[in-house]
mmCIF file of C-alpha atoms and ligand atoms in Angstrom:
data_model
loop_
_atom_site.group_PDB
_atom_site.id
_atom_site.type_symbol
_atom_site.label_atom_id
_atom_site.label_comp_id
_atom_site.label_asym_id
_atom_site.label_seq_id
_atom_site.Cartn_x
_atom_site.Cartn_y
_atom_site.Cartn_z
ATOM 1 C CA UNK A 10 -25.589 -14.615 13.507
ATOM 2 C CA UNK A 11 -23.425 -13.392 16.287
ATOM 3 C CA UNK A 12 -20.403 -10.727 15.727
ATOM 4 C CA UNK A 13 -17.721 -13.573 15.447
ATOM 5 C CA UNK A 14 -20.086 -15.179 12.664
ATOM 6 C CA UNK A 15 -20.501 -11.961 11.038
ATOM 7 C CA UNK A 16 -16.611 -11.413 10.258
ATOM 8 C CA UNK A 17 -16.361 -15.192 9.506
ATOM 9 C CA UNK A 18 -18.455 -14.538 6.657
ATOM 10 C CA UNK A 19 -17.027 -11.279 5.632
ATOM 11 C CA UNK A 20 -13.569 -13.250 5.639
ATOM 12 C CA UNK A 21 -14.819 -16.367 3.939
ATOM 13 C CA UNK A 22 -17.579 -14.226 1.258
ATOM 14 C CA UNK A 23 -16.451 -11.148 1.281
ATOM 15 C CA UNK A 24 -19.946 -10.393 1.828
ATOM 16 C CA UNK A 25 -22.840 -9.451 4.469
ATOM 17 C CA UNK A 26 -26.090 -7.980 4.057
ATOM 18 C CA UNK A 27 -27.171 -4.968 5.715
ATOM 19 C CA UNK A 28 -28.577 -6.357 8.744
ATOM 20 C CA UNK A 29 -25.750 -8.429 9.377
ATOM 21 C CA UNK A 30 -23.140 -5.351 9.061
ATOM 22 C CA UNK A 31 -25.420 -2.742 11.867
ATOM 23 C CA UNK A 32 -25.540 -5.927 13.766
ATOM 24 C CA UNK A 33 -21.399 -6.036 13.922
ATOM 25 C CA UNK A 34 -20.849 -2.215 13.965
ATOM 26 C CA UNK A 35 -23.313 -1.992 17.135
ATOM 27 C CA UNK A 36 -22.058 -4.919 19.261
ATOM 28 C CA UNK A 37 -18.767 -5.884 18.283
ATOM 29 C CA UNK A 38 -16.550 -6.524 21.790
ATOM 30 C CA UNK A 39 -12.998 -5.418 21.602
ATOM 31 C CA UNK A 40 -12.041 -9.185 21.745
ATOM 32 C CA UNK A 41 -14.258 -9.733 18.193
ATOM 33 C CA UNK A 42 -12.920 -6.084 17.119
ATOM 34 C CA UNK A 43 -9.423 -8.185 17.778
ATOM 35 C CA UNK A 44 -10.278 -11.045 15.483
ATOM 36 C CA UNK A 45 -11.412 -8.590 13.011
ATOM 37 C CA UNK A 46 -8.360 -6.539 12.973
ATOM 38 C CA UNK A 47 -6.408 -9.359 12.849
ATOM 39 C CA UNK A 48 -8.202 -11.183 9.466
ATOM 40 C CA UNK A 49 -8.118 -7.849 7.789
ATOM 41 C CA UNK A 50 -4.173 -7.360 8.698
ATOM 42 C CA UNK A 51 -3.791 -10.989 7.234
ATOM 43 C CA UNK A 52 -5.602 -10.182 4.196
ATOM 44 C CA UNK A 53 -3.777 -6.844 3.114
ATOM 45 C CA UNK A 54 -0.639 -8.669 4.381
ATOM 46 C CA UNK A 55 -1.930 -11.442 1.892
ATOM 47 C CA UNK A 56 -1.789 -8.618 -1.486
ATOM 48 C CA UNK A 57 0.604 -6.449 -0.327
ATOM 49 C CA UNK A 58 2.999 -8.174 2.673
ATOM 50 C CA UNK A 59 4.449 -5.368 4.467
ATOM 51 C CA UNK A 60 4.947 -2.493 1.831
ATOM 52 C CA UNK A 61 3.119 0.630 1.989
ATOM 53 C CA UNK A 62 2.597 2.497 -0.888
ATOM 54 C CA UNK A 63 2.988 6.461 -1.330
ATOM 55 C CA UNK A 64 1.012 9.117 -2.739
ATOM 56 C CA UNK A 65 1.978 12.930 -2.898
ATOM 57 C CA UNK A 66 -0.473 15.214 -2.484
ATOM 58 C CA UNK A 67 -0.278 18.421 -3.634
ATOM 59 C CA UNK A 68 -2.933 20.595 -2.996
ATOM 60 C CA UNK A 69 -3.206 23.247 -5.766
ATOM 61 C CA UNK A 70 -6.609 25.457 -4.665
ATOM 62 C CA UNK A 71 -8.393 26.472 -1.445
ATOM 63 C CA UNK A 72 -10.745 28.196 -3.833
ATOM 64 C CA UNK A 73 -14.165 26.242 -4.019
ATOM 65 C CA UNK A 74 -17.230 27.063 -5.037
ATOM 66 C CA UNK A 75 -18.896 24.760 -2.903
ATOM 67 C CA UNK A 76 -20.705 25.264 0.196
ATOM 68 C CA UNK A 77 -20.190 21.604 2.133
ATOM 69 C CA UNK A 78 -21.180 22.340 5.751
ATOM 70 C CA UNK A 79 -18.558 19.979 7.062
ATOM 71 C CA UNK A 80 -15.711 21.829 5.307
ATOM 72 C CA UNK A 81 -13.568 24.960 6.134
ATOM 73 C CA UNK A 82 -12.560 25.710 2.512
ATOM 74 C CA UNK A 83 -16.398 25.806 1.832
ATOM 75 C CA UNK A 84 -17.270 29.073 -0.232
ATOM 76 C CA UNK A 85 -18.416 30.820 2.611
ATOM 77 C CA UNK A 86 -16.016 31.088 4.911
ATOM 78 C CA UNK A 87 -14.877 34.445 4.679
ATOM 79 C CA UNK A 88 -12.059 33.635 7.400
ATOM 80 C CA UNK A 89 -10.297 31.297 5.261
ATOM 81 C CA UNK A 90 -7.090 32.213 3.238
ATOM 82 C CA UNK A 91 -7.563 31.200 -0.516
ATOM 83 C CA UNK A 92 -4.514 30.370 -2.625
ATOM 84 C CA UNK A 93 -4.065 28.788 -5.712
ATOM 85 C CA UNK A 94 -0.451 27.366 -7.215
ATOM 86 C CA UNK A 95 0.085 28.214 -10.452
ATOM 87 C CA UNK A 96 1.651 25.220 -13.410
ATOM 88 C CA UNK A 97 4.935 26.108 -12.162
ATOM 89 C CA UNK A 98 4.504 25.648 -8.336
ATOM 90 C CA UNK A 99 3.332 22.159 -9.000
ATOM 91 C CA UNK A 100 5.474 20.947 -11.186
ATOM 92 C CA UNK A 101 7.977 22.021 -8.798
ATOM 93 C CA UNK A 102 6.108 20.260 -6.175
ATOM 94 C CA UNK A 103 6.561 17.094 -8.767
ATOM 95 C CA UNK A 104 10.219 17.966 -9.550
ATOM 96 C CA UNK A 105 10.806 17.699 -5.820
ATOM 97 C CA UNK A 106 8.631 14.236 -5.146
ATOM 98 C CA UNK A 107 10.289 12.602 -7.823
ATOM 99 C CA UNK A 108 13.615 13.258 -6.723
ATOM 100 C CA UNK A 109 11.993 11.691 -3.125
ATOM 101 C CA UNK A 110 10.769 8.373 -4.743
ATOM 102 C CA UNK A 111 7.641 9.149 -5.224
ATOM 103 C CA UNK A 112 5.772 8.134 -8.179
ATOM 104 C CA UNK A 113 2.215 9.019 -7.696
ATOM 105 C CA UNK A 114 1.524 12.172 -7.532
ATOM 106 C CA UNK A 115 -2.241 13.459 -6.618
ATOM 107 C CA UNK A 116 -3.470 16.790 -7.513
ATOM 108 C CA UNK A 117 -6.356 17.950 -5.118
ATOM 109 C CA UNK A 118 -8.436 21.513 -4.944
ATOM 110 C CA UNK A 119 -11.661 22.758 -4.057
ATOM 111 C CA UNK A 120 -13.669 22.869 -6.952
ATOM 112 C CA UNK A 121 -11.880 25.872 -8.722
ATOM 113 C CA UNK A 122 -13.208 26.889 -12.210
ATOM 114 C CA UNK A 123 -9.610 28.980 -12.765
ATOM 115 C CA UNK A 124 -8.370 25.229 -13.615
ATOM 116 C CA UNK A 125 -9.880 24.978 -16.848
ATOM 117 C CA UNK A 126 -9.527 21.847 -18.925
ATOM 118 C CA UNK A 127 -7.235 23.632 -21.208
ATOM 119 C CA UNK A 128 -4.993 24.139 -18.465
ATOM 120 C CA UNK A 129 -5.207 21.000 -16.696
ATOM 121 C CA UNK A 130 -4.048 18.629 -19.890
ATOM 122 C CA UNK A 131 -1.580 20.783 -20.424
ATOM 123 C CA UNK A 132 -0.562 20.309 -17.043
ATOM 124 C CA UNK A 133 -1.069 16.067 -16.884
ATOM 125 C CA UNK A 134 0.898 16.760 -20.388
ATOM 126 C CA UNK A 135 3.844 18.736 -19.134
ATOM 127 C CA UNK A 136 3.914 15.986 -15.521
ATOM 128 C CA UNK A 137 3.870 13.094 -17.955
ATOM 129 C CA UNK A 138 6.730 13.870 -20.183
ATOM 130 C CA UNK A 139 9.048 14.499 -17.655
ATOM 131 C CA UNK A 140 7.964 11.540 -15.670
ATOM 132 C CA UNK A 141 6.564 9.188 -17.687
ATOM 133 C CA UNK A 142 6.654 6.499 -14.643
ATOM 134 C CA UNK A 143 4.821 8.108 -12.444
ATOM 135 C CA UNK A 144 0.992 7.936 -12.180
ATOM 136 C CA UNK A 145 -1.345 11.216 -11.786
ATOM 137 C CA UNK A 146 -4.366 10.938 -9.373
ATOM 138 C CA UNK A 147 -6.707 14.225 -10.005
ATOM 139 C CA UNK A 148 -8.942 14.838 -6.648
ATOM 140 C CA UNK A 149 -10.715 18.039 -7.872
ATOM 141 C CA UNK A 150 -14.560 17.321 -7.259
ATOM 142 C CA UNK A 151 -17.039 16.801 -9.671
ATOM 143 C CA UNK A 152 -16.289 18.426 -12.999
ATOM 144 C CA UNK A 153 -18.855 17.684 -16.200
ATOM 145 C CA UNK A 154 -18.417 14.078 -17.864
ATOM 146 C CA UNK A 155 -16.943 15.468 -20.937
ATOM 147 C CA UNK A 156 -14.219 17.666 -18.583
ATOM 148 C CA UNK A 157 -13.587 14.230 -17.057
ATOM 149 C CA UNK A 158 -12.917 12.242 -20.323
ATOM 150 C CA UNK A 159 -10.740 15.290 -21.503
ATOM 151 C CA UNK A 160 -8.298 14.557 -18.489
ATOM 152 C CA UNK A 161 -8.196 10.938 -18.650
ATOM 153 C CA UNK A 162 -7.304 11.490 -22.320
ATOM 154 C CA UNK A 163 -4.689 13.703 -21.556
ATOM 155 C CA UNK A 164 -3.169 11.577 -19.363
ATOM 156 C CA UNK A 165 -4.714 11.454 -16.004
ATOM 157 C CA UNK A 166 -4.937 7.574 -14.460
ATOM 158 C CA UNK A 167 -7.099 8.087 -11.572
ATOM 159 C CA UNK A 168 -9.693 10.099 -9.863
ATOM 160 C CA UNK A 169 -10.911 10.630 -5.841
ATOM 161 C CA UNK A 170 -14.379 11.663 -5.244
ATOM 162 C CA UNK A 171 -15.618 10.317 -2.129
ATOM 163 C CA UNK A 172 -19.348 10.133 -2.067
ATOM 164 C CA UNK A 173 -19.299 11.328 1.279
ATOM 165 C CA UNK A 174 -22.587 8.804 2.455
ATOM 166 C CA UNK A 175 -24.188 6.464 0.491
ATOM 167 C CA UNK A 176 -27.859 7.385 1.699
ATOM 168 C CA UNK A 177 -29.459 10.733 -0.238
ATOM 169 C CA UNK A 178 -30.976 12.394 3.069
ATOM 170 C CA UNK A 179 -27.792 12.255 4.858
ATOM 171 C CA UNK A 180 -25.880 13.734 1.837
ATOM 172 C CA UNK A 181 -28.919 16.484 1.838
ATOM 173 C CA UNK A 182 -28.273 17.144 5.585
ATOM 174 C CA UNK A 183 -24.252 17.545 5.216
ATOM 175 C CA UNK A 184 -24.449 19.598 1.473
ATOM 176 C CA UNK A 185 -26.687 22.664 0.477
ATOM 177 C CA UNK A 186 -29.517 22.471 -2.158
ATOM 178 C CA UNK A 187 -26.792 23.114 -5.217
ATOM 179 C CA UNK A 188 -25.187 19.566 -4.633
ATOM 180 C CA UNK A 189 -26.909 16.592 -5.908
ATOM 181 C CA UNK A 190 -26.222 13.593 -3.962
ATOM 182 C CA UNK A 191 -27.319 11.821 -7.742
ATOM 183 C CA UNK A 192 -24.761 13.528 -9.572
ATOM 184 C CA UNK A 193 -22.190 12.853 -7.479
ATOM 185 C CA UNK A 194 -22.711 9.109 -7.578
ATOM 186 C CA UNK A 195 -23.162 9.550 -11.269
ATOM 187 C CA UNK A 196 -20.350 10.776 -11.631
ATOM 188 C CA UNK A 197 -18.536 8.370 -9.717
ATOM 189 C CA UNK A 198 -20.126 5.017 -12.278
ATOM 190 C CA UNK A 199 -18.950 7.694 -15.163
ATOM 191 C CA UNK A 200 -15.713 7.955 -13.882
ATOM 192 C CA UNK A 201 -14.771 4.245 -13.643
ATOM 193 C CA UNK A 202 -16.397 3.920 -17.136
ATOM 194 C CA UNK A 203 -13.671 6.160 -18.549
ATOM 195 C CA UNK A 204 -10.991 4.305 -17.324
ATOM 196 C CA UNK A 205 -9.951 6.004 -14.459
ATOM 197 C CA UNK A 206 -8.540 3.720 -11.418
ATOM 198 C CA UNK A 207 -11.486 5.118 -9.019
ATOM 199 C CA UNK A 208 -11.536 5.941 -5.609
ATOM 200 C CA UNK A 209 -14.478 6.501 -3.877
ATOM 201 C CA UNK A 210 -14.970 6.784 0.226
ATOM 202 C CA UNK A 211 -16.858 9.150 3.227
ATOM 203 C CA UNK A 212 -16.275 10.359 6.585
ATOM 204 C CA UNK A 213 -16.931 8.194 10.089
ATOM 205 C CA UNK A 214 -18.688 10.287 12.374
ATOM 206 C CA UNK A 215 -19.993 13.117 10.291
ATOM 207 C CA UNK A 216 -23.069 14.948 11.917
ATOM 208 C CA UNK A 217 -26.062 12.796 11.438
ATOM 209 C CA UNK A 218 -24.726 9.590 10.431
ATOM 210 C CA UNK A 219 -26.253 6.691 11.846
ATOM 211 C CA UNK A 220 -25.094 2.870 11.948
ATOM 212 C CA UNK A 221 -27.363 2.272 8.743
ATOM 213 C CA UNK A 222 -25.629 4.912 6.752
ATOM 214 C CA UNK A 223 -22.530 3.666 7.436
ATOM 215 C CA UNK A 224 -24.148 -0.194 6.288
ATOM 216 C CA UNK A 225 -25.336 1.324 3.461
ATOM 217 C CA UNK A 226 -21.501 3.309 2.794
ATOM 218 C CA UNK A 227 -20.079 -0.256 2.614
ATOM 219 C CA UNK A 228 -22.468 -1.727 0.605
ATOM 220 C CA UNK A 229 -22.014 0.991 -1.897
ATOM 221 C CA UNK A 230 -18.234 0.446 -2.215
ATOM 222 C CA UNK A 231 -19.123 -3.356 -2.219
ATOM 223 C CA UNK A 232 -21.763 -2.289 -5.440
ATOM 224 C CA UNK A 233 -19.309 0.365 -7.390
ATOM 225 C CA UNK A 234 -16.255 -1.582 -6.670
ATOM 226 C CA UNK A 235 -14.091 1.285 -6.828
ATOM 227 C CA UNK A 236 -9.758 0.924 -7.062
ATOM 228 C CA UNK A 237 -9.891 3.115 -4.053
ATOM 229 C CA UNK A 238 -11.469 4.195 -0.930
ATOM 230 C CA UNK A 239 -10.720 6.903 1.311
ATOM 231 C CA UNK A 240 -12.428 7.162 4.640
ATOM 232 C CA UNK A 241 -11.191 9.294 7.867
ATOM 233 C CA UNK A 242 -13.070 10.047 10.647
ATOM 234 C CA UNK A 243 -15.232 13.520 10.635
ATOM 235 C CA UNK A 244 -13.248 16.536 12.312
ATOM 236 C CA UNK A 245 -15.017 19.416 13.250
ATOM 237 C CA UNK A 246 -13.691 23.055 11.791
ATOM 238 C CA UNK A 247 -13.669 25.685 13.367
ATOM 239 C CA UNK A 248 -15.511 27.923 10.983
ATOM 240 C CA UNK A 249 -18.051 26.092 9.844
ATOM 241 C CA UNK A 250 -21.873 25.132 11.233
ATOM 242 C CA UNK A 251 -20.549 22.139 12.064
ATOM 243 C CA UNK A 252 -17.995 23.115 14.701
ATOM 244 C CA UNK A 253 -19.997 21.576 17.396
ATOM 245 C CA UNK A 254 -20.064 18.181 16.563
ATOM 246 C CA UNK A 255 -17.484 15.723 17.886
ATOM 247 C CA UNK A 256 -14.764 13.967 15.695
ATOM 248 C CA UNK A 257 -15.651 10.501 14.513
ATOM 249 C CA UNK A 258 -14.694 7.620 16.587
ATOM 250 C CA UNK A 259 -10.670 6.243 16.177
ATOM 251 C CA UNK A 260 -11.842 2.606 17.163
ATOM 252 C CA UNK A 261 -15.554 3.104 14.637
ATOM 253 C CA UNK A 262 -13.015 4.304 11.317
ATOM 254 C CA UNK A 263 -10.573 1.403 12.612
ATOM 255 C CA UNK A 264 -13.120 -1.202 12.708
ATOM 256 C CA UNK A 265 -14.811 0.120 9.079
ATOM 257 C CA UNK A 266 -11.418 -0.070 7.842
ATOM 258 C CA UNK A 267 -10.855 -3.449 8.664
ATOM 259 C CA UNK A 268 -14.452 -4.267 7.284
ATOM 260 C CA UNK A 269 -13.525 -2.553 4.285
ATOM 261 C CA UNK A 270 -10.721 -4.381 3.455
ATOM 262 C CA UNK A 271 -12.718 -7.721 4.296
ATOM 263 C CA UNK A 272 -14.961 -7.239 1.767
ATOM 264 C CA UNK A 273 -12.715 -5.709 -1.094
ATOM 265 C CA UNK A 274 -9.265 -7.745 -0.449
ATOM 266 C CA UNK A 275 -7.741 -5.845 -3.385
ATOM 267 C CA UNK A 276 -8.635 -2.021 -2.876
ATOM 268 C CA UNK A 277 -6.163 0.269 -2.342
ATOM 269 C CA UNK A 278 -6.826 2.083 1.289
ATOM 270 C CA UNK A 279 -5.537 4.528 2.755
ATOM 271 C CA UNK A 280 -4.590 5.646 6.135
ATOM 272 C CA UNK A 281 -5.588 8.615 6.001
ATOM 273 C CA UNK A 282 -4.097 12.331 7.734
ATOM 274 C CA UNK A 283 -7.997 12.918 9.104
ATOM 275 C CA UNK A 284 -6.921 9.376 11.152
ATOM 276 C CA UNK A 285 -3.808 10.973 11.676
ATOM 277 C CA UNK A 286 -4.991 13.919 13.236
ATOM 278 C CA UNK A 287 -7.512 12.410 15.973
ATOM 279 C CA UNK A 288 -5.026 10.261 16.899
ATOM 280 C CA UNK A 289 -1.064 10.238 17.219
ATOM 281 C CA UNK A 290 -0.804 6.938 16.066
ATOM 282 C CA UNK A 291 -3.657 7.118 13.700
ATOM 283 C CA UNK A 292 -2.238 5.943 10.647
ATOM 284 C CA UNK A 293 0.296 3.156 12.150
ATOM 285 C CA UNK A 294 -3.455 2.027 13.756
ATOM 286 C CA UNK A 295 -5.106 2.556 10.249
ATOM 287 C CA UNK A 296 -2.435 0.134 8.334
ATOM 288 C CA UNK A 297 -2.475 -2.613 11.571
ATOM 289 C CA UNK A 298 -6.807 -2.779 10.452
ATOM 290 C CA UNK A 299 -6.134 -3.639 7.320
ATOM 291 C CA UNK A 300 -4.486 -0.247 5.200
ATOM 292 C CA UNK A 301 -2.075 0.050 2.627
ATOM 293 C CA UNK A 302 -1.242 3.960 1.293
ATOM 294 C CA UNK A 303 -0.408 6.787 2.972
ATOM 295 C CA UNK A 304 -0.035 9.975 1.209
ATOM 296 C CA UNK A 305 2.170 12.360 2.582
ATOM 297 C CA UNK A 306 1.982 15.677 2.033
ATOM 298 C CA UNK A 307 3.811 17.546 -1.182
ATOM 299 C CA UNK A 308 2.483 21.218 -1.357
ATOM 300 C CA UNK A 309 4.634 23.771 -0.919
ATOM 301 C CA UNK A 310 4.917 24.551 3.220
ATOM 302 C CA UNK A 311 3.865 28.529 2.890
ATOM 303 C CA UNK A 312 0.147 27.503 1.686
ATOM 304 C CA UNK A 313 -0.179 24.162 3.953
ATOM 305 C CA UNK A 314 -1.926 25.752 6.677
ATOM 306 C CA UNK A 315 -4.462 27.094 4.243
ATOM 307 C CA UNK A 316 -5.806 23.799 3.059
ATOM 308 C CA UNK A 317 -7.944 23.534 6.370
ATOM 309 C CA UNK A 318 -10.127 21.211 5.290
ATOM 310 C CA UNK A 319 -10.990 20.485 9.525
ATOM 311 C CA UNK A 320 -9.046 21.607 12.597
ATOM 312 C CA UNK A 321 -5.680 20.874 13.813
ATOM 313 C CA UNK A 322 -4.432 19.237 10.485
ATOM 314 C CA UNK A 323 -1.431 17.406 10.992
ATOM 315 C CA UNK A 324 1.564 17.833 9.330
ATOM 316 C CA UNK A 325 1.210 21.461 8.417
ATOM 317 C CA UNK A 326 4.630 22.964 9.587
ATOM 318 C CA UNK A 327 6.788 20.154 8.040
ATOM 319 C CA UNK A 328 8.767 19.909 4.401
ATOM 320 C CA UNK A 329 7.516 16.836 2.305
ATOM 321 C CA UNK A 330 11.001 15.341 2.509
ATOM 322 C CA UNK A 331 10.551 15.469 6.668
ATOM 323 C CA UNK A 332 7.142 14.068 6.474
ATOM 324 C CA UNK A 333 8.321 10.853 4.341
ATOM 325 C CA UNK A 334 11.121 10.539 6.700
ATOM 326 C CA UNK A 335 8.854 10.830 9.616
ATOM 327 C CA UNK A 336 6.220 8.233 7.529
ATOM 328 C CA UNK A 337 9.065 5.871 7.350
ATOM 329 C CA UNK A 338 9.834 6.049 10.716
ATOM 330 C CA UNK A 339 6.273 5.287 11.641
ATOM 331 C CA UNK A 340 5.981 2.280 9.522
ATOM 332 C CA UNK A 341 9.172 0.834 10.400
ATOM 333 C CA UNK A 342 8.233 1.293 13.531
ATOM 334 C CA UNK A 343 5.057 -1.468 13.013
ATOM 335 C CA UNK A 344 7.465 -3.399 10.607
ATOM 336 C CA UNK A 345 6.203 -1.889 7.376
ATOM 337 C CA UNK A 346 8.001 -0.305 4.446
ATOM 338 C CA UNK A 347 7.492 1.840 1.987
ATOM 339 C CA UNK A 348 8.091 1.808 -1.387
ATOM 340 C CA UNK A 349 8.630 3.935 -4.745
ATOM 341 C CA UNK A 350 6.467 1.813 -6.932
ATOM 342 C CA UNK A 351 3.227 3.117 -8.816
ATOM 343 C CA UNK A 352 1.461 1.140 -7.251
ATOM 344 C CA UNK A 353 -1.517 0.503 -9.155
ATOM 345 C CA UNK A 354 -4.629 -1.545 -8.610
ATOM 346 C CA UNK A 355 -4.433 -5.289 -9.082
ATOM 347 C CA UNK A 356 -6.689 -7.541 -9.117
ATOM 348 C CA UNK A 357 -5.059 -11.055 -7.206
ATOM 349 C CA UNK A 358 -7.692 -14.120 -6.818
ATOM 350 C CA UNK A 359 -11.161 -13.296 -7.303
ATOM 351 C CA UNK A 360 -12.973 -15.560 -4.741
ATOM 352 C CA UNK A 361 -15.773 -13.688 -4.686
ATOM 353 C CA UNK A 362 -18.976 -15.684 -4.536
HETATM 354 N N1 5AD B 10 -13.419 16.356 8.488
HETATM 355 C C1 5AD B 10 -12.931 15.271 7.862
HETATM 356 N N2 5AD B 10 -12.832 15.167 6.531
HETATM 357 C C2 5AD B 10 -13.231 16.214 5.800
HETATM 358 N N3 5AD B 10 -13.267 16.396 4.474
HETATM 359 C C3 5AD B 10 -13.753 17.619 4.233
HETATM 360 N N4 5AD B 10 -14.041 18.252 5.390
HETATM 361 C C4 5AD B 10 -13.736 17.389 6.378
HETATM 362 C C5 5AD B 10 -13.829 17.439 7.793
HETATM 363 N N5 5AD B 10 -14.312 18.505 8.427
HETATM 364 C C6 5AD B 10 -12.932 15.326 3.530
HETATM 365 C C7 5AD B 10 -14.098 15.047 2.595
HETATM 366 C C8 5AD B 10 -13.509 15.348 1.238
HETATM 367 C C9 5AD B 10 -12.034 15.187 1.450
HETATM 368 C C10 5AD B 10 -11.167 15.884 0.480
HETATM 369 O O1 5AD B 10 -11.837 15.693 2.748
HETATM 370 O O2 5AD B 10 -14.476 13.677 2.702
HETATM 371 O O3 5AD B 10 -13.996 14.492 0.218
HETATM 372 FE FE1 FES B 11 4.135 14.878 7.982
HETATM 373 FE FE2 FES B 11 4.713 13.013 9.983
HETATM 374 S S1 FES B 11 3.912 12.733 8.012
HETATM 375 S S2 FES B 11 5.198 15.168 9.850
#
């Protein structure tokens, strides 16, 4: 099959084997990457016509006890400035989203074991009685099944943990020997067996990958059907072993998102602020291939800069009520809107073969 066959069947299936999808990642023309773009535009267009939905992020810890090479809040980096926000900070940050129309509001950290689950229901508790609307994403790493269950009970609704690559070497090559490439897709099936609206997702261009991992990435979100899926391209930090290595590719994340949302019409994708960051237009570009979220930033401006997850971060100096006006802007600007809704996973026509 050539390229143009390839994304016929990805349109018409929602489907293509792992042959067929290094084929199209290592010959598509920009004429087919066109036609691509295009179908997966139509699609999202199809489930979502031109609204964009919001997330605010709030990122309560730079603490982590992990070690991922990639990452500059990664335990070792003794240059990086740890903070943590205590219950009242982010419910602030909450008071303040609300009162901007957002209604999702995402909780992300390193892997920080001053968050106990004691303290994190009470939390979800406390964020869910005064907003009752509004849904709570937790994006905290991987925490022990029975942690996870504790949070969904107390009120949590979804859950981010990218998987980072789908293939165990790579994952070995990008983690140290603590992290467990098993456990982490473990926990990702356990997740999604709780309940949680799941979003799962990796990097495009991280040191190492090859065309196959990337394959075997979207057959793995094809497999776990998650709600969700995040993907940005790789950006180097500064401080880490990693520093070296070149950010991943605007046009390679572009064309995986449009691939992406080929094969799972209904997932909720993200343009995210990694995309954002290698490229001014990044995210506008991300939502023309076939995205749907963005997820503006919520934290409280004083710690921003030391969430450094890579280099040159955008939106680090701004308020959250500038960045959603400056969001707005952008997707106006491409004739998108956003909107307060939830926003929740739905499920249209299942066509699927
Ligand atoms: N470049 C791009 N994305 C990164 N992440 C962590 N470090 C980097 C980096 N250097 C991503 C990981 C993680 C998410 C929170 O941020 O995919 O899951
Ligand atoms: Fe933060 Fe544009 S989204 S400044």
């Amino acid at each position: 099959m050539n390229c143009n066959e390839i994304i016929n069947k990805l349109k018409t299936t929602q489907n293509a084997d792992k042959d067929e999808l290094i084929y199209l990642l290592d010959n598509i023309t920009d004429d087919e990457r066109e036609t691509l773009r295009k179908n997966a535009q139509e699609v999202a267009q199809e489930r979502f016509g031109n609204k964009i939905f919001i997330r605010g992020l709030i990122e309560i810890s730079s603490f982590c006890k992990n070690d991922c090479f990639y990452c500059g809040i990664r335990r070792s980096n003794k240059n990086a400035v740890r903070y943590r926000l205590s219950a009242e900070d982010i419910l602030s940050c909450c008071d303040k989203g609300y009162a901007l129309g957002f209604r999702t509001f995402v909780l992300q950290g390193g892997e920080d074991s001053h968050f106990t689950d004691d303290m994190l229901c009470e939390l979800i508790g406390e964020i869910k009685q005064r907003y009752p609307d509004c849904a709570i994403t937790l994006s905290l790493g991987e925490r022990s099944f029975d942690s996870l269950q504790r949070l969904y009970n107390a009120g949590a609704d979804r859950y981010l943990l990218r998987h980072e690559t789908a293939c165990k070497a790579h994952y070995e090559r990008l983690h140290p020997d603590g992290m467990s490439f098993d456990n982490r897709v473990n926990t990702l099936y356990k997740l999604k067996e709780i309940g949680y609206q799941t979003g799962a997702g990796f990097m495009v261009g991280s040191p190492f990958q090859t065309t196959e991992n990337l394959a075997d990435d979207l057959l793995f979100i094809k497999k776990l059907k998650p709600q969700m899926c995040g993907i940005g391209p790789f950006v180097p930090h500064k401080d880490t072993d990693y520093r070296d290595f070149e950010h991943g590719s605007l046009e390679l994340t572009l064309t995986l998102l449009s691939i992406i949302r080929l094969m799972n019409p209904d997932i909720l994708l993200p343009a995210t602020t990694a995309l954002g960051t290698i490229d001014f237009r990044g995210r506008e570009l991300g939502i023309l291939h076939g995205a749907n979220v963005v997820m503006p930033n919520l934290s409280p401006s004083e710690h921003r800069k030391d969430y450094s997850l890579y280099d040159n971060k955008i939106c680090t100096g701004e308020e959250a009520a500038e960045c959603l006006v400056c969001l707005k802007n952008r997707m106006r600007s491409i004739g998108y809107e956003i909107v307060n809704s939830r926003g929740d996973y739905r499920q249209l026509n299942n066509k699927e073969k």
